[in-house]
Amino acid sequence: MAEINILDHQTIDKIAAGEVVERPASVVKELVENAIDAGADAITVEIKDGGISLIRVTDNGGGIEKSQVGNAFLRHATSKISSVQDLTSLVSLGFRGEALASIAAVSMVEMISKTPEDLTGIRYVIEGGVPKEKEEIGAPTGTTMIVRNLFYNTPPRKKFLKQPQTEGSYVADLMEHLAMSNPRVAFKFVFHGQTRFYTTGNNDLKEIIYRIYGREIAKELIPFEKEADGVRVAGLLGKPVINRSNRNYEIFYINGRYIRSTLLSRAVEEGYREYLMQHKFPFCVLHFQIDTDRLDVNVHPTKMEVRIADGSSFYEAVKQAVYDTLHRQEMIPQALLSEEPGEKQTVRQSVPEPFEHRRIQEALSVRAPAIEEIYQKSRRTAEPAEKPAAEPVETSVERQNFSPSEGEPAGVQMELFDDRLLSVKAREQYEILGQLFETYWLIAYQDKLLIIDQHAAHEKVKYERFMKRFYEHDIVSQAVNPPMVVTLNGKERECYLHHAQDFAALGFVIEEFGGSDYAIRGVPMDLYGYEEEQFFYEILDELAEESVTGTPESIRIRIATMACKAAVKGNTRLSREEVQKLIDELLTLENPYHCPHGRPTIISMSKYEIEKKFKRIVT
Ligand code: ADP
Ligand code: MG
């Protein structure tokens, strides 16, 4: 018979730790939440090896009493009021009284803390749950937690971790989400000795987005606000020009907590529908205030999914509000951030440490605005000057015009014809009749009327030309002058670094530019002149979504395809001669009927259909 053993405390702690501590990102999350609970308004997080070998979280909060230090690391020890309500609602910050004990059980922790009342601080070392050192030392007010060698004493759990780069990208994602949900806290995130981003704690969500995602994103944001059905939403919607290739940038908070929600994603995407091409997703940061009794509380505190009770009316309200906001916005010119990129660079060097932060704030007597002011502020920045209708967003035009209205004998896609009507020989047989809606070319061809979408055709031809070069290893790089500086977030950076050699092989010349900035100095020749930074982001988005594997050659071809699709979005005006050339080239292609994004390039109407429509033929 198997002997039944009583587990010792350390074993129990190690097992329990699994609940709270899954990976470096979960340690960072708990430590940062503790810092926020302690009233800190400046928090620095530093990690090494993706947080596996080192996590340091420094705050300027209230610190821990010397006499309380040991208690803080005991299981179920908490200084915070915790009622049952607190535990079951999403308002509470995760587990109560478990975090420090759990973290200390599976790592080597060093803590330095000082309360404002004390003159000296305390240094406390605890390894694998066993206290090692405790001494009085000089320290600034606040707390520093250093967590080293995560899972050093639980090898199976350590093996479960991903590569440091991947773990680091989870931490980076988390830090970005934390910064956006705590706009009044000044965050600094240091990754391998480099400041990846910092925020100023001035309660301006737009500025935080600027610091995390860069200028190109921040300048394309629309303030969004809605109150309906007992729910408040406020935040920022990205204009369609910054649509992404995955859902990672649909950033939602409910009652201050970052969450994922299929319901919210769908509602927002539906609101964006006219502006989203296939496999495209909006960029948005939205804060929801929802009564906790409407939330499914049966959710694991470390999980981010949440369910909302009677979601359908809520869904409609969100969808409609997003739709309305985007439609209003079409008339509105871009609101630019006043800050210049150069300024960003200089400030980066001098981000104050948490302990300096409060002093500086006081010296400047900067008042932290009330949380309600946060969105008003960004709204002011974006205050529109009336301007006549801007050009409609291209994607929506294409979308509308390509869905044949029901009941019509609308154009049939060419590929439906099994005889390949178009060939080089056919050139002599077609006649360009003219252009329609500045987009479509009408072409008479034998007993057909062909309608060619100039943009799609242009894309298709460019794409084929570009891919041919790749297959033939005929790559030429073209210098981008001046270089484009892009700011990469955690995931994007990881993807880029992982594929840096592939990008180089494809003709991209990209250099580090300090922090999370990279300078694009060269692009493949055929892609020159398109929106380099935009398509670079798109490739990274796509790589983040589907990790490409295979031979180096196949990976490169895959990236080349992504690059080209992202870059070649024809929106050039072409003269009749150019169109003639374009059509000639199009007709030599294997499959001229679809653009690289899958939309048709040519539709056709037969004489038969036309005559039927005019009732010349009765069937
Ligand atoms: P909980 O946060 O649920 O109380 P933790 O294990 O995370 O449990 O922390 C235990 C206690 O340690 C907290 O209740 C708090 O009193 C103290 N503590 C932890 N981190 C900090 C910090 N950064 N600043 C001040 N006190 C802290
Ligand atoms: Mg805690």
PDB file of C-alpha atoms and ligand atoms in Angstrom, residues 34-35 37-38 59 63-64 72 77-80 95-101 143 145, ligand 1:
ATOM      1  CA  ASN A  34       1.392  45.427  -4.983  1.00  0.00           C
ATOM      2  CA  ALA A  35       3.255  48.609  -5.799  1.00  0.00           C
ATOM      3  CA  ASP A  37      -1.753  49.057  -3.909  1.00  0.00           C
ATOM      4  CA  ALA A  38       1.008  50.660  -1.852  1.00  0.00           C
ATOM      5  CA  ASP A  59       8.239  51.708  -6.392  1.00  0.00           C
ATOM      6  CA  GLY A  63       6.895  50.635   1.953  1.00  0.00           C
ATOM      7  CA  ILE A  64       6.718  47.829   4.497  1.00  0.00           C
ATOM      8  CA  ALA A  72       4.442  39.854   4.133  1.00  0.00           C
ATOM      9  CA  ALA A  77      -0.734  37.348   4.758  1.00  0.00           C
ATOM     10  CA  THR A  78      -2.313  40.533   3.552  1.00  0.00           C
ATOM     11  CA  SER A  79      -2.600  44.028   4.896  1.00  0.00           C
ATOM     12  CA  LYS A  80      -5.544  44.672   2.633  1.00  0.00           C
ATOM     13  CA  PHE A  95      -5.266  36.639  -5.257  1.00  0.00           C
ATOM     14  CA  ARG A  96      -5.126  37.950  -1.742  1.00  0.00           C
ATOM     15  CA  GLY A  97      -2.131  37.304   0.423  1.00  0.00           C
ATOM     16  CA  GLU A  98      -0.651  34.701  -1.878  1.00  0.00           C
ATOM     17  CA  ALA A  99       1.663  36.505  -4.203  1.00  0.00           C
ATOM     18  CA  LEU A 100       4.783  37.177  -2.173  1.00  0.00           C
ATOM     19  CA  ALA A 101       4.694  33.753  -0.499  1.00  0.00           C
ATOM     20  CA  THR A 143      10.015  49.178  -2.044  1.00  0.00           C
ATOM     21  CA  MET A 145      11.683  43.663  -5.037  1.00  0.00           C
TER      22      MET A 145
HETATM   23  P1  ADP B   1      -1.748  40.961  -1.101  1.00  0.00           P
HETATM   24  O1  ADP B   1      -1.248  41.912  -2.135  1.00  0.00           O
HETATM   25  O2  ADP B   1      -2.923  40.195  -1.590  1.00  0.00           O
HETATM   26  O3  ADP B   1      -1.977  41.592   0.222  1.00  0.00           O
HETATM   27  P2  ADP B   1       0.854  39.865  -1.333  1.00  0.00           P
HETATM   28  O4  ADP B   1       1.448  38.554  -1.007  1.00  0.00           O
HETATM   29  O5  ADP B   1       0.968  40.316  -2.731  1.00  0.00           O
HETATM   30  O6  ADP B   1      -0.643  39.862  -0.874  1.00  0.00           O
HETATM   31  O7  ADP B   1       1.515  40.945  -0.386  1.00  0.00           O
HETATM   32  C1  ADP B   1       1.497  40.761   1.005  1.00  0.00           C
HETATM   33  C2  ADP B   1       1.599  42.082   1.735  1.00  0.00           C
HETATM   34  O8  ADP B   1       2.897  42.649   1.603  1.00  0.00           O
HETATM   35  C3  ADP B   1       0.673  43.155   1.234  1.00  0.00           C
HETATM   36  O9  ADP B   1      -0.607  43.058   1.806  1.00  0.00           O
HETATM   37  C4  ADP B   1       1.382  44.428   1.643  1.00  0.00           C
HETATM   38  O10 ADP B   1       1.102  44.754   2.967  1.00  0.00           O
HETATM   39  C5  ADP B   1       2.831  44.037   1.582  1.00  0.00           C
HETATM   40  N1  ADP B   1       3.473  44.505   0.331  1.00  0.00           N
HETATM   41  C6  ADP B   1       3.769  43.755  -0.739  1.00  0.00           C
HETATM   42  N2  ADP B   1       4.355  44.476  -1.702  1.00  0.00           N
HETATM   43  C7  ADP B   1       4.438  45.740  -1.227  1.00  0.00           C
HETATM   44  C8  ADP B   1       4.958  46.979  -1.765  1.00  0.00           C
HETATM   45  N3  ADP B   1       5.514  47.060  -2.976  1.00  0.00           N
HETATM   46  N4  ADP B   1       4.867  48.083  -0.985  1.00  0.00           N
HETATM   47  C9  ADP B   1       4.313  48.014   0.251  1.00  0.00           C
HETATM   48  N5  ADP B   1       3.805  46.892   0.786  1.00  0.00           N
HETATM   49  C10 ADP B   1       3.870  45.752   0.078  1.00  0.00           C
END
